[in-house]
Coordinates of C-alpha atoms in Angstrom, one line a residue:
Chain A
M7 CA -21.0 -6.0 -24.5
S8 CA -23.5 -6.0 -21.7
L9 CA -22.7 -5.5 -17.9
V10 CA -25.8 -5.5 -15.4
I11 CA -24.9 -4.0 -12.0
V12 CA -27.8 -4.9 -9.5
G13 CA -27.0 -2.1 -6.5
S14 CA -28.3 0.7 -4.9
V15 CA -29.5 3.9 -6.0
A16 CA -29.5 5.9 -2.8
F17 CA -29.3 9.3 -1.0
D18 CA -25.8 9.4 1.5
T19 CA -25.5 12.0 4.0
I20 CA -21.7 12.7 4.5
R21 CA -20.0 14.0 7.3
T22 CA -16.1 15.2 7.2
P23 CA -13.9 17.2 9.4
W24 CA -14.0 19.9 6.3
G25 CA -17.7 19.6 5.8
D26 CA -21.0 17.8 5.4
R27 CA -23.6 17.1 2.5
E28 CA -27.1 16.3 3.2
K29 CA -28.8 13.8 1.2
I30 CA -26.8 14.0 -1.9
V31 CA -26.8 11.2 -4.8
G32 CA -25.0 8.1 -3.9
G33 CA -25.5 4.1 -3.8
S34 CA -23.3 1.0 -5.0
G35 CA -25.3 1.1 -8.4
T36 CA -24.8 5.0 -9.1
Y37 CA -21.2 4.9 -8.6
C38 CA -20.5 1.5 -10.1
S39 CA -22.6 2.7 -13.2
L40 CA -21.2 6.2 -13.5
A41 CA -17.4 4.7 -13.5
A42 CA -18.2 1.9 -16.0
S43 CA -20.2 4.2 -18.4
Y44 CA -16.3 5.3 -19.6
F45 CA -16.0 1.5 -21.3
T46 CA -19.8 0.4 -22.1
K47 CA -23.4 1.1 -21.6
P48 CA -24.0 -0.3 -18.0
R49 CA -27.4 -1.5 -17.1
I50 CA -28.6 -1.2 -13.7
V51 CA -31.1 -3.1 -11.7
G52 CA -32.2 -1.5 -8.5
V53 CA -34.8 0.7 -6.9
V54 CA -35.6 4.1 -5.7
G55 CA -38.2 6.3 -4.1
R56 CA -40.4 8.9 -5.6
D57 CA -38.1 11.2 -4.0
F58 CA -35.4 10.4 -6.2
P59 CA -34.5 13.7 -8.3
R60 CA -35.7 13.1 -12.1
K61 CA -32.5 15.3 -13.0
T62 CA -29.7 12.5 -12.0
L63 CA -31.6 9.9 -13.7
A64 CA -31.7 12.1 -16.8
L65 CA -27.7 12.5 -15.9
L66 CA -27.3 8.8 -15.7
R67 CA -29.0 8.1 -19.0
A68 CA -26.7 11.1 -20.7
R69 CA -24.0 9.1 -19.4
G70 CA -25.1 6.2 -21.4
V71 CA -26.4 4.3 -18.6
D72 CA -29.4 1.9 -19.0
L73 CA -32.2 2.5 -16.5
E74 CA -34.8 0.1 -17.5
G75 CA -34.2 -2.1 -14.9
L76 CA -34.5 0.7 -12.1
R77 CA -37.9 0.8 -10.8
I78 CA -39.5 3.6 -8.8
K79 CA -41.5 2.8 -6.2
A80 CA -43.7 4.7 -3.7
G81 CA -41.8 5.2 -0.6
K82 CA -38.8 6.8 0.3
T83 CA -35.2 6.1 -1.4
F84 CA -32.4 4.0 0.6
H85 CA -30.9 6.9 2.7
W86 CA -27.3 6.3 4.6
E87 CA -25.6 8.6 6.8
G88 CA -21.6 8.0 7.8
R89 CA -18.7 9.9 9.1
Y90 CA -15.3 10.2 8.2
D91 CA -12.7 11.5 10.5
Q92 CA -9.0 12.4 9.8
D93 CA -8.4 8.6 8.1
P94 CA -10.4 8.6 5.2
N95 CA -10.1 4.5 5.4
K96 CA -12.1 4.5 8.4
R97 CA -15.9 5.2 8.3
T98 CA -18.4 5.1 11.0
T99 CA -22.5 4.4 9.8
L100 CA -24.3 6.7 12.0
R101 CA -27.8 5.8 9.9
T102 CA -29.1 3.4 7.8
E103 CA -32.8 3.7 6.2
L104 CA -33.3 1.2 4.0
N105 CA -36.8 2.4 2.9
V106 CA -37.8 0.9 -0.4
F107 CA -34.5 -1.3 -0.5
A108 CA -35.8 -3.2 2.8
D109 CA -37.5 -5.9 0.4
F110 CA -35.9 -5.2 -2.7
R111 CA -36.6 -8.6 -4.9
P112 CA -35.4 -7.3 -8.2
T113 CA -37.2 -8.6 -11.5
V114 CA -34.6 -8.3 -14.3
P115 CA -35.8 -7.1 -17.4
E116 CA -35.8 -9.3 -20.5
R117 CA -33.8 -7.5 -22.3
Y118 CA -30.8 -8.0 -19.7
R119 CA -31.1 -11.6 -19.1
G120 CA -28.6 -12.6 -21.9
S121 CA -26.0 -10.1 -20.5
R122 CA -22.5 -11.2 -20.3
I123 CA -21.2 -9.8 -17.0
V124 CA -23.6 -9.7 -13.6
Y125 CA -22.4 -7.6 -10.8
L126 CA -24.2 -8.0 -7.4
A127 CA -23.1 -4.9 -5.6
N128 CA -24.2 -4.7 -2.1
L129 CA -27.2 -7.4 -2.2
N130 CA -28.5 -9.2 0.9
P131 CA -26.8 -12.6 -0.5
E132 CA -29.9 -14.4 0.4
H133 CA -31.4 -12.7 -2.8
H134 CA -28.7 -14.1 -5.1
D135 CA -30.1 -17.0 -6.0
F136 CA -33.2 -15.1 -7.2
V137 CA -31.7 -12.7 -9.1
L138 CA -29.2 -15.0 -11.0
G139 CA -31.7 -17.1 -11.7
Q140 CA -33.2 -14.5 -14.1
F141 CA -30.2 -14.9 -16.1
R142 CA -29.5 -17.4 -19.1
K143 CA -26.1 -17.9 -18.8
P144 CA -23.7 -15.1 -17.9
A145 CA -19.9 -15.5 -18.8
L146 CA -19.0 -13.8 -15.7
V147 CA -20.6 -13.1 -12.1
A148 CA -19.2 -10.6 -9.5
M149 CA -20.2 -9.7 -6.3
D150 CA -18.8 -7.3 -3.4
T151 CA -20.4 -7.2 0.0
I152 CA -20.8 -5.3 3.2
R153 CA -19.9 -5.8 6.6
L154 CA -23.7 -5.8 7.5
W155 CA -24.0 -9.2 5.6
I156 CA -20.5 -10.8 6.8
D157 CA -21.8 -10.0 10.5
T158 CA -25.3 -11.3 9.8
K159 CA -25.4 -13.5 7.1
R160 CA -22.3 -15.4 7.2
D161 CA -22.8 -18.8 6.2
V162 CA -25.0 -17.6 2.9
L163 CA -22.1 -15.3 2.2
L164 CA -19.6 -18.1 2.2
K165 CA -21.6 -20.3 0.1
E166 CA -22.4 -17.5 -2.4
L167 CA -18.3 -16.8 -2.7
G168 CA -18.3 -20.4 -4.1
R169 CA -20.5 -19.8 -7.1
V170 CA -18.8 -16.4 -8.3
D171 CA -15.9 -15.7 -10.5
I172 CA -15.2 -12.2 -9.3
F173 CA -15.0 -11.1 -5.7
F174 CA -14.2 -7.6 -4.3
A175 CA -13.7 -6.8 -0.7
N176 CA -11.7 -3.8 1.1
D177 CA -9.0 -4.9 3.9
E178 CA -11.5 -5.1 6.7
E179 CA -14.0 -7.6 4.8
A180 CA -11.2 -9.7 3.8
R181 CA -9.7 -9.9 7.3
L182 CA -13.5 -10.6 8.9
I183 CA -14.2 -13.3 6.3
T184 CA -10.9 -15.2 6.4
G185 CA -9.7 -14.4 9.8
E186 CA -6.3 -13.9 8.2
A187 CA -4.7 -10.7 9.7
N188 CA -2.0 -10.7 6.7
L189 CA -3.8 -9.4 3.6
I190 CA -1.6 -11.7 1.1
A191 CA -2.7 -14.6 3.3
A192 CA -6.2 -13.2 3.4
G193 CA -6.4 -12.6 -0.6
R194 CA -5.3 -16.2 -1.0
A195 CA -8.0 -17.6 1.5
L196 CA -10.6 -15.8 -0.5
V197 CA -9.4 -17.3 -3.7
R198 CA -9.4 -20.8 -1.8
L199 CA -13.1 -20.1 -1.0
G200 CA -14.3 -20.0 -4.6
P201 CA -13.7 -17.0 -6.9
S202 CA -11.2 -17.0 -9.5
L203 CA -10.3 -13.5 -9.0
V204 CA -10.4 -11.6 -6.0
L205 CA -9.7 -7.7 -6.0
L206 CA -8.5 -6.7 -2.6
K207 CA -9.0 -2.7 -2.1
K208 CA -6.4 -0.9 0.0
G209 CA -7.7 2.8 -0.2
E210 CA -4.8 4.6 -0.4
H211 CA -2.4 1.7 -0.6
G212 CA -3.9 0.5 -3.8
A213 CA -5.5 -3.0 -4.5
L214 CA -3.9 -6.4 -5.0
V215 CA -5.6 -8.9 -7.7
F216 CA -5.2 -12.4 -6.5
G217 CA -5.9 -15.1 -9.3
R218 CA -5.4 -19.0 -8.7
D219 CA -1.3 -18.7 -8.4
S220 CA -0.9 -15.1 -9.1
V221 CA -0.7 -11.8 -7.6
F222 CA -0.8 -8.2 -9.1
G223 CA -0.5 -4.9 -7.6
V224 CA -2.0 -1.7 -8.2
L225 CA -1.5 1.5 -6.5
A226 CA -3.6 4.3 -5.8
H227 CA -3.4 7.7 -7.7
P228 CA -1.1 9.8 -5.2
C229 CA -4.0 12.2 -3.7
E230 CA -3.1 14.9 -1.3
H231 CA -6.6 15.4 0.1
V232 CA -9.5 12.9 0.0
I233 CA -12.8 14.7 0.1
D234 CA -15.3 11.9 0.2
P235 CA -14.1 8.2 0.2
T236 CA -17.5 7.2 -0.4
G237 CA -18.3 4.9 -3.4
A238 CA -14.5 4.5 -4.0
G239 CA -14.7 0.7 -4.0
D240 CA -17.9 0.5 -6.3
S241 CA -16.3 3.1 -8.7
F242 CA -13.1 0.7 -8.6
A243 CA -15.5 -2.2 -9.6
G244 CA -17.2 0.1 -12.4
G245 CA -14.0 0.8 -13.7
F246 CA -12.7 -2.8 -13.2
L247 CA -15.8 -4.5 -15.0
G248 CA -16.6 -1.7 -17.6
Y249 CA -13.2 -2.4 -19.1
L250 CA -13.4 -6.1 -18.7
D251 CA -16.8 -6.0 -20.9
R252 CA -15.6 -4.0 -23.8
A253 CA -12.1 -6.1 -23.7
D254 CA -14.3 -8.8 -24.4
G255 CA -12.1 -11.5 -22.7
L256 CA -10.3 -12.4 -19.5
R257 CA -6.8 -12.7 -20.4
V258 CA -4.2 -11.7 -17.8
K259 CA -3.6 -8.5 -19.6
D260 CA -7.2 -7.4 -19.8
V261 CA -7.4 -8.0 -15.9
R262 CA -4.6 -6.3 -15.1
K263 CA -5.4 -3.1 -17.5
A264 CA -9.0 -3.4 -15.7
A265 CA -7.7 -3.2 -12.3
V266 CA -5.7 -0.2 -13.4
Y267 CA -8.8 1.1 -14.9
G268 CA -10.7 0.2 -11.3
S269 CA -8.1 2.4 -9.4
V270 CA -8.1 5.3 -11.8
L271 CA -11.8 5.6 -11.4
A272 CA -11.5 5.1 -7.9
S273 CA -9.2 8.1 -7.5
F274 CA -11.6 10.1 -9.2
A275 CA -14.4 9.4 -7.1
I276 CA -12.9 10.6 -3.9
E277 CA -12.1 13.8 -5.1
D278 CA -15.3 15.3 -4.8
F279 CA -18.4 14.8 -2.6
G280 CA -20.8 12.4 -3.9
I281 CA -21.0 11.6 -7.5
G282 CA -19.7 15.2 -8.1
R283 CA -16.4 14.3 -9.8
F284 CA -18.1 12.1 -12.2
L285 CA -20.2 15.1 -13.7
T286 CA -17.3 17.1 -15.2
L287 CA -15.1 14.0 -15.9
E288 CA -14.0 13.9 -19.5
P289 CA -12.9 10.5 -20.7
G290 CA -9.6 12.2 -21.7
L291 CA -9.1 12.7 -18.1
V292 CA -9.3 8.9 -17.4
E293 CA -6.8 8.0 -20.4
A294 CA -4.4 10.7 -19.0
R295 CA -4.6 9.3 -15.5
F296 CA -4.4 5.7 -16.9
R297 CA -0.9 6.7 -18.4
Q298 CA 0.2 8.5 -15.4
F299 CA -0.3 5.2 -13.6
R300 CA 2.0 3.4 -16.1
K301 CA 4.5 6.0 -15.7
M302 CA 4.1 5.8 -11.5
T303 CA 5.1 2.2 -11.8
T304 CA 7.7 1.5 -14.7
F305 CA 11.0 0.6 -13.9
Chain B
M17 CA 32.2 2.8 -6.4
S18 CA 32.4 3.7 -2.5
L19 CA 29.6 3.6 0.0
V20 CA 30.0 4.2 3.6
I21 CA 27.4 3.2 6.1
V22 CA 27.3 5.1 9.5
G23 CA 25.3 3.0 11.8
S24 CA 24.7 0.5 14.6
V25 CA 26.1 -3.2 14.9
A26 CA 24.3 -4.3 17.7
F27 CA 22.2 -7.3 19.4
D28 CA 18.5 -7.5 18.9
T29 CA 16.4 -9.5 21.4
I30 CA 13.3 -10.0 19.5
R31 CA 9.6 -11.5 20.9
T32 CA 7.1 -12.1 18.5
P33 CA 3.9 -14.7 18.9
W34 CA 5.5 -17.3 17.2
G35 CA 8.9 -17.1 18.9
D36 CA 11.5 -15.5 20.7
R37 CA 15.2 -14.6 20.0
E38 CA 17.8 -13.5 22.5
K39 CA 20.6 -11.0 21.8
I40 CA 21.0 -11.9 18.1
V41 CA 23.0 -10.0 15.7
G42 CA 21.3 -7.0 14.5
G43 CA 21.7 -3.2 14.0
S44 CA 21.3 -0.7 10.9
G45 CA 24.7 -1.1 9.8
T46 CA 24.5 -4.5 9.8
Y47 CA 21.2 -5.1 7.8
C48 CA 22.4 -2.1 5.7
S49 CA 25.6 -3.2 4.9
L50 CA 24.5 -7.2 4.3
A51 CA 21.7 -5.7 1.7
A52 CA 23.8 -3.5 -0.2
S53 CA 26.8 -6.0 -0.5
Y54 CA 24.6 -7.7 -3.2
F55 CA 25.8 -4.8 -5.2
T56 CA 28.8 -3.1 -3.9
K57 CA 31.5 -3.5 -1.4
P58 CA 30.1 -1.0 1.3
R59 CA 32.3 0.2 4.1
I60 CA 31.0 0.4 7.6
V61 CA 31.6 2.8 10.4
G62 CA 30.5 1.8 13.8
V63 CA 31.5 0.4 17.1
V64 CA 30.7 -2.7 18.8
G65 CA 31.9 -3.9 22.5
R66 CA 34.4 -6.8 22.9
D67 CA 31.3 -9.3 23.5
F68 CA 30.5 -9.1 20.0
P69 CA 31.0 -12.4 18.0
R70 CA 34.3 -12.4 15.7
K71 CA 32.2 -14.9 13.8
T72 CA 29.8 -12.4 12.5
L73 CA 32.6 -10.2 11.8
A74 CA 34.1 -12.9 9.4
L75 CA 31.0 -13.3 7.9
L76 CA 30.6 -9.9 6.8
R77 CA 34.0 -9.7 5.5
A78 CA 33.5 -12.7 3.6
R79 CA 30.2 -11.0 2.2
G80 CA 32.6 -8.2 1.0
V81 CA 31.7 -5.6 3.9
D82 CA 34.4 -3.4 4.6
L83 CA 35.0 -3.2 8.3
E84 CA 38.2 -0.7 8.6
G85 CA 35.7 1.9 10.2
L86 CA 34.1 -0.6 12.8
R87 CA 35.9 -0.2 16.1
I88 CA 35.8 -2.8 19.0
K89 CA 35.9 -1.0 22.4
A90 CA 36.2 -2.2 25.9
G91 CA 32.5 -2.6 27.0
K92 CA 29.0 -4.2 25.9
T93 CA 27.8 -3.8 22.4
F94 CA 24.4 -1.9 21.9
H95 CA 21.3 -4.2 22.7
W96 CA 17.6 -3.4 21.8
E97 CA 14.8 -5.5 22.9
G98 CA 11.4 -5.1 21.1
R99 CA 8.1 -7.0 20.6
Y100 CA 5.8 -7.6 17.7
D101 CA 2.3 -8.6 17.9
Q102 CA 0.1 -10.0 15.3
D103 CA 0.5 -6.7 13.1
P104 CA 3.9 -6.5 12.1
N105 CA 3.9 -2.9 11.1
K106 CA 3.5 -2.2 14.8
R107 CA 6.4 -2.8 17.4
T108 CA 7.0 -1.9 21.0
T109 CA 10.4 -1.2 22.5
L110 CA 10.9 -2.7 25.5
R111 CA 14.4 -1.9 26.2
T112 CA 17.5 0.2 24.9
E113 CA 20.6 -0.4 26.3
L114 CA 23.1 2.0 24.4
N115 CA 26.3 0.7 25.8
V116 CA 29.3 1.6 23.7
F117 CA 27.2 3.1 21.3
A118 CA 26.2 6.1 23.8
D119 CA 29.0 8.3 22.9
F120 CA 29.6 6.9 19.8
R121 CA 31.4 9.9 17.9
P122 CA 33.0 8.2 14.9
T123 CA 36.2 8.5 13.3
V124 CA 36.0 7.9 9.6
P125 CA 39.1 6.1 8.4
E126 CA 41.4 8.1 5.9
R127 CA 40.5 5.6 3.1
Y128 CA 36.5 6.3 3.4
R129 CA 36.9 10.0 3.1
G130 CA 36.6 10.3 -0.6
S131 CA 33.7 8.2 -0.6
R132 CA 30.9 9.0 -3.2
I133 CA 27.6 7.8 -0.9
V134 CA 27.6 8.3 3.0
Y135 CA 24.7 6.9 4.5
L136 CA 24.0 8.2 8.4
A137 CA 21.6 5.3 9.5
N138 CA 20.1 6.0 13.0
L139 CA 22.6 8.5 14.2
N140 CA 21.8 11.3 16.8
P141 CA 21.5 14.1 14.3
E142 CA 24.0 16.4 16.6
H143 CA 26.9 14.1 15.6
H144 CA 26.0 14.3 12.0
D145 CA 28.2 17.6 11.6
F146 CA 31.3 15.6 13.2
V147 CA 31.0 12.8 10.8
L148 CA 30.0 14.8 7.6
G149 CA 33.2 17.0 8.2
Q150 CA 35.3 14.0 7.8
F151 CA 34.4 13.3 4.2
R152 CA 35.8 15.1 1.2
K153 CA 32.9 15.9 -1.1
P154 CA 30.3 12.9 -1.1
A155 CA 28.4 13.1 -4.5
L156 CA 25.1 11.8 -2.1
V157 CA 24.3 12.1 1.6
A158 CA 21.4 9.7 2.6
M159 CA 19.9 9.7 6.1
D160 CA 17.2 7.8 8.0
T161 CA 16.4 8.3 11.5
I162 CA 14.5 6.9 14.3
R163 CA 11.5 8.0 16.6
L164 CA 13.7 8.7 19.5
W165 CA 15.5 11.8 17.6
I166 CA 12.2 13.2 16.3
D167 CA 10.8 13.2 19.6
T168 CA 13.9 14.5 21.6
K169 CA 16.2 16.4 18.9
R170 CA 13.3 17.8 16.4
D171 CA 15.0 21.1 15.7
V172 CA 18.6 19.4 14.9
L173 CA 16.6 16.7 12.9
L174 CA 14.8 19.3 10.4
K175 CA 18.0 21.4 10.2
E176 CA 20.2 18.2 9.0
L177 CA 17.1 17.4 6.6
G178 CA 18.1 20.6 4.8
R179 CA 21.6 19.4 3.8
V180 CA 20.9 15.9 3.0
D181 CA 19.9 14.3 -0.6
I182 CA 18.3 11.3 0.3
F183 CA 16.1 10.6 3.4
F184 CA 14.4 7.4 4.5
A185 CA 11.5 7.6 6.5
N186 CA 8.6 5.1 7.5
D187 CA 4.9 5.9 7.7
E188 CA 5.2 7.0 11.3
E189 CA 8.2 8.9 11.3
A190 CA 6.9 10.9 8.0
R191 CA 3.7 11.8 10.1
L192 CA 5.3 12.7 13.1
I193 CA 8.0 15.1 11.5
T194 CA 5.4 16.9 9.0
G195 CA 2.2 16.8 11.2
E196 CA 0.4 15.6 7.9
A197 CA -1.8 12.4 8.4
N198 CA -2.2 12.0 4.4
L199 CA 0.9 10.0 3.1
I200 CA 1.2 12.0 0.2
A201 CA 1.1 15.1 1.6
A202 CA 3.5 13.8 4.2
G203 CA 5.9 12.9 1.6
R204 CA 5.9 16.2 -0.5
A205 CA 6.2 18.1 2.9
L206 CA 9.4 15.9 3.8
V207 CA 10.7 17.1 -0.1
R208 CA 10.0 20.7 0.7
L209 CA 12.1 20.3 3.9
G210 CA 15.5 19.8 1.9
P211 CA 16.1 16.1 0.5
S212 CA 15.6 15.9 -3.3
L213 CA 14.4 12.4 -3.0
V214 CA 12.5 11.0 -0.1
L215 CA 11.9 7.2 0.4
L216 CA 8.7 6.8 2.5
K217 CA 8.4 2.9 3.4
K218 CA 4.8 1.7 4.0
G219 CA 5.8 -1.8 5.1
E220 CA 3.5 -4.6 3.8
H221 CA 2.4 -1.8 1.1
G222 CA 5.9 -1.0 -0.3
A223 CA 7.1 2.3 -0.7
L224 CA 6.7 5.7 -2.1
V225 CA 9.5 7.5 -3.8
F226 CA 9.1 11.4 -3.6
G227 CA 11.0 13.9 -6.2
R228 CA 10.7 17.5 -6.7
D229 CA 7.9 16.9 -9.0
S230 CA 7.5 13.0 -9.1
V231 CA 6.2 10.3 -7.3
F232 CA 7.2 6.7 -7.8
G233 CA 5.7 3.9 -6.1
V234 CA 6.9 0.3 -5.3
L235 CA 5.2 -2.7 -4.1
A236 CA 6.1 -5.1 -1.3
H237 CA 6.7 -8.7 -2.2
P238 CA 3.4 -10.4 -1.3
C239 CA 4.3 -12.2 2.2
E240 CA 2.1 -14.6 3.8
H241 CA 4.0 -14.7 7.2
V242 CA 6.2 -12.1 8.3
I243 CA 8.7 -13.8 10.5
D244 CA 10.9 -10.6 12.2
P245 CA 10.2 -7.3 10.6
T246 CA 13.5 -6.2 12.1
G247 CA 15.7 -4.3 9.8
A248 CA 13.6 -4.3 6.9
G249 CA 13.8 -0.2 6.7
D250 CA 17.6 -1.0 6.8
S251 CA 17.7 -3.7 4.1
F252 CA 15.6 -1.3 2.0
A253 CA 18.3 1.2 2.5
G254 CA 21.2 -0.8 1.9
G255 CA 19.8 -2.3 -1.5
F256 CA 18.6 1.3 -2.7
L257 CA 22.2 2.6 -1.9
G258 CA 23.9 -0.4 -2.8
Y259 CA 22.4 -0.3 -6.4
L260 CA 22.7 3.4 -6.5
D261 CA 26.5 3.1 -5.9
R262 CA 26.7 0.5 -8.7
A263 CA 24.5 2.1 -11.1
D264 CA 27.0 5.3 -10.4
G265 CA 24.3 7.5 -11.6
L266 CA 21.3 9.4 -10.7
R267 CA 19.3 9.3 -13.5
V268 CA 15.2 8.4 -13.0
K269 CA 15.6 5.1 -14.3
D270 CA 18.8 4.3 -11.8
V271 CA 16.4 5.7 -8.8
R272 CA 13.3 3.6 -9.6
K273 CA 15.4 0.3 -10.1
A274 CA 17.0 1.1 -6.8
A275 CA 13.7 1.4 -5.0
V276 CA 12.4 -1.8 -6.6
Y277 CA 16.0 -3.7 -5.3
G278 CA 15.5 -1.9 -1.8
S279 CA 12.2 -3.4 -1.7
V280 CA 13.3 -6.7 -3.1
L281 CA 16.2 -6.8 -0.2
A282 CA 13.6 -5.8 2.5
S283 CA 11.4 -8.3 1.8
F284 CA 14.2 -11.4 2.3
A285 CA 14.9 -9.4 5.8
I286 CA 11.6 -10.1 7.1
E287 CA 11.6 -13.8 6.2
D288 CA 13.7 -15.0 9.0
F289 CA 14.6 -13.8 12.4
G290 CA 17.5 -11.2 12.3
I291 CA 20.0 -11.7 9.4
G292 CA 19.5 -15.4 9.3
R293 CA 18.0 -14.9 5.7
F294 CA 21.0 -13.1 4.8
L295 CA 23.3 -16.0 5.7
T296 CA 22.0 -18.2 2.8
L297 CA 21.0 -16.0 0.2
E298 CA 22.3 -16.6 -3.1
P299 CA 22.5 -13.1 -5.7
G300 CA 20.7 -15.1 -8.1
L301 CA 17.6 -15.2 -5.8
V302 CA 17.5 -11.3 -5.5
E303 CA 17.7 -11.3 -9.3
A304 CA 14.7 -13.5 -9.9
R305 CA 12.8 -11.4 -7.2
F306 CA 13.3 -8.4 -8.9
R307 CA 11.9 -10.1 -11.9
Q308 CA 9.1 -10.8 -10.2
F309 CA 8.1 -7.4 -9.0
R310 CA 8.5 -6.5 -12.5
K311 CA 5.9 -9.1 -13.4
M312 CA 3.7 -8.3 -10.5
T313 CA 3.4 -4.6 -11.7
T314 CA 3.3 -4.8 -15.5
F315 CA 0.0 -3.8 -17.3

């Protein structure tokens, strides 16, 4: 059991019609590792500035997250500011201060190098080589991306899709990469670009899992009021990869359950600002919601 | 077993980026009855002009549709013209010629009046009273509506929601009626307006079934290229009500299977222009796709 998450640990400033939060803890690595911590002991590779709260690090450790790969550097922590309007599926980036994340060329601790699953969250695809080169022979390499890299590093991104096993994309990213408006066509086109599994995240409409010759569909938990959609995708990835790490296999059944757990963890992430919901979330509630998902789709 | 469908039998002119069709057969009653014909012998109440092709009537009869309630009147058949762009979920109405449908105050044949399920498709809600008054004691009354009535007959529509058992709405209609942007909130608000079941249709994202205290989710069949989305919602209603009529009950299990059959029939409707796909669709293919839906969601 070993999952390494290479991603951002950051501050987010969130503006919504029902309230704002200034510089709360966020970041792909944070959400992903918290979600994965319900299934495994995830390892983070990332960087924060000296302004990052020690309390949060203690909290991550208490949840079983391994922080040996998290560097604390002189300087300020990555800070993202965004706004959501009525439609939580649409967000506007107001500010991105990369700070210590700007020239992040992470060194992977020796102890992590034999890990089974490596997840490259929102990394500059030009740095994949450098990161992956430090691992011995991971059984699974997964990646996510952000619009920034689709717009500015398209060719490198496409090349990287050819070498990963699992790719996470939301609907907008899938359309931008493939040029297909229809999401089924987009998902299948992504599989043709390389990954044997593509997880297409559709926000309130759930997710689709594309394999070489298969489509599996997962619903979203019915949520009447989304408080803060930030981190939903990263929590999905964390639930998915965390469960796969625990299942220790990649049978169809494992992948399907993993995708449902991904949707379950994402559904908790959006119920409060930042990582708030994960602070009080008991494992029993995760299992209860997993059972609700089954009830909601069985016929 | 008896399902009466009160709706339009019409001509549609369809414009899409991949081709146009002039005055092909359409209408809510047509799609709905064809879809329902896979499960029961649906009865149509409607009106056409003398320009409506006899061949289509023969075809409906051959599929087991009872046409005693379809009047043929001097004048021209209802004609709708619409355009779809790349996104098949959005359509623009270019023309609506009500013709003989304009003052349609249908008389229900004596033989239909004891029917178990009555479906009011896209009827002016002011005429519901007149139609329902002719039935003895239907076990279930279902209705759909169109944007026209939401915009122009809002108060009557809301009153009618208080007296039906089942309401079909697409995402746009659900939002317009309830004022809720979130679809879960909108679906629950619709249930509070009266119907004990609300079927919220989401196009490519499937459908949600809201009961008094429950939500059930159905996917859409993964379709890479939607040819003509016209009639998808009516085919959904036909599959749903047709199966419920055959199941002869309203247990949770019946409703869920009915919703899946609704999604299955809708998925065939969009694979060709107009009712084209239903002309060659074998019952075995309906069952095969139903099994695919189970496979696509089981975990």
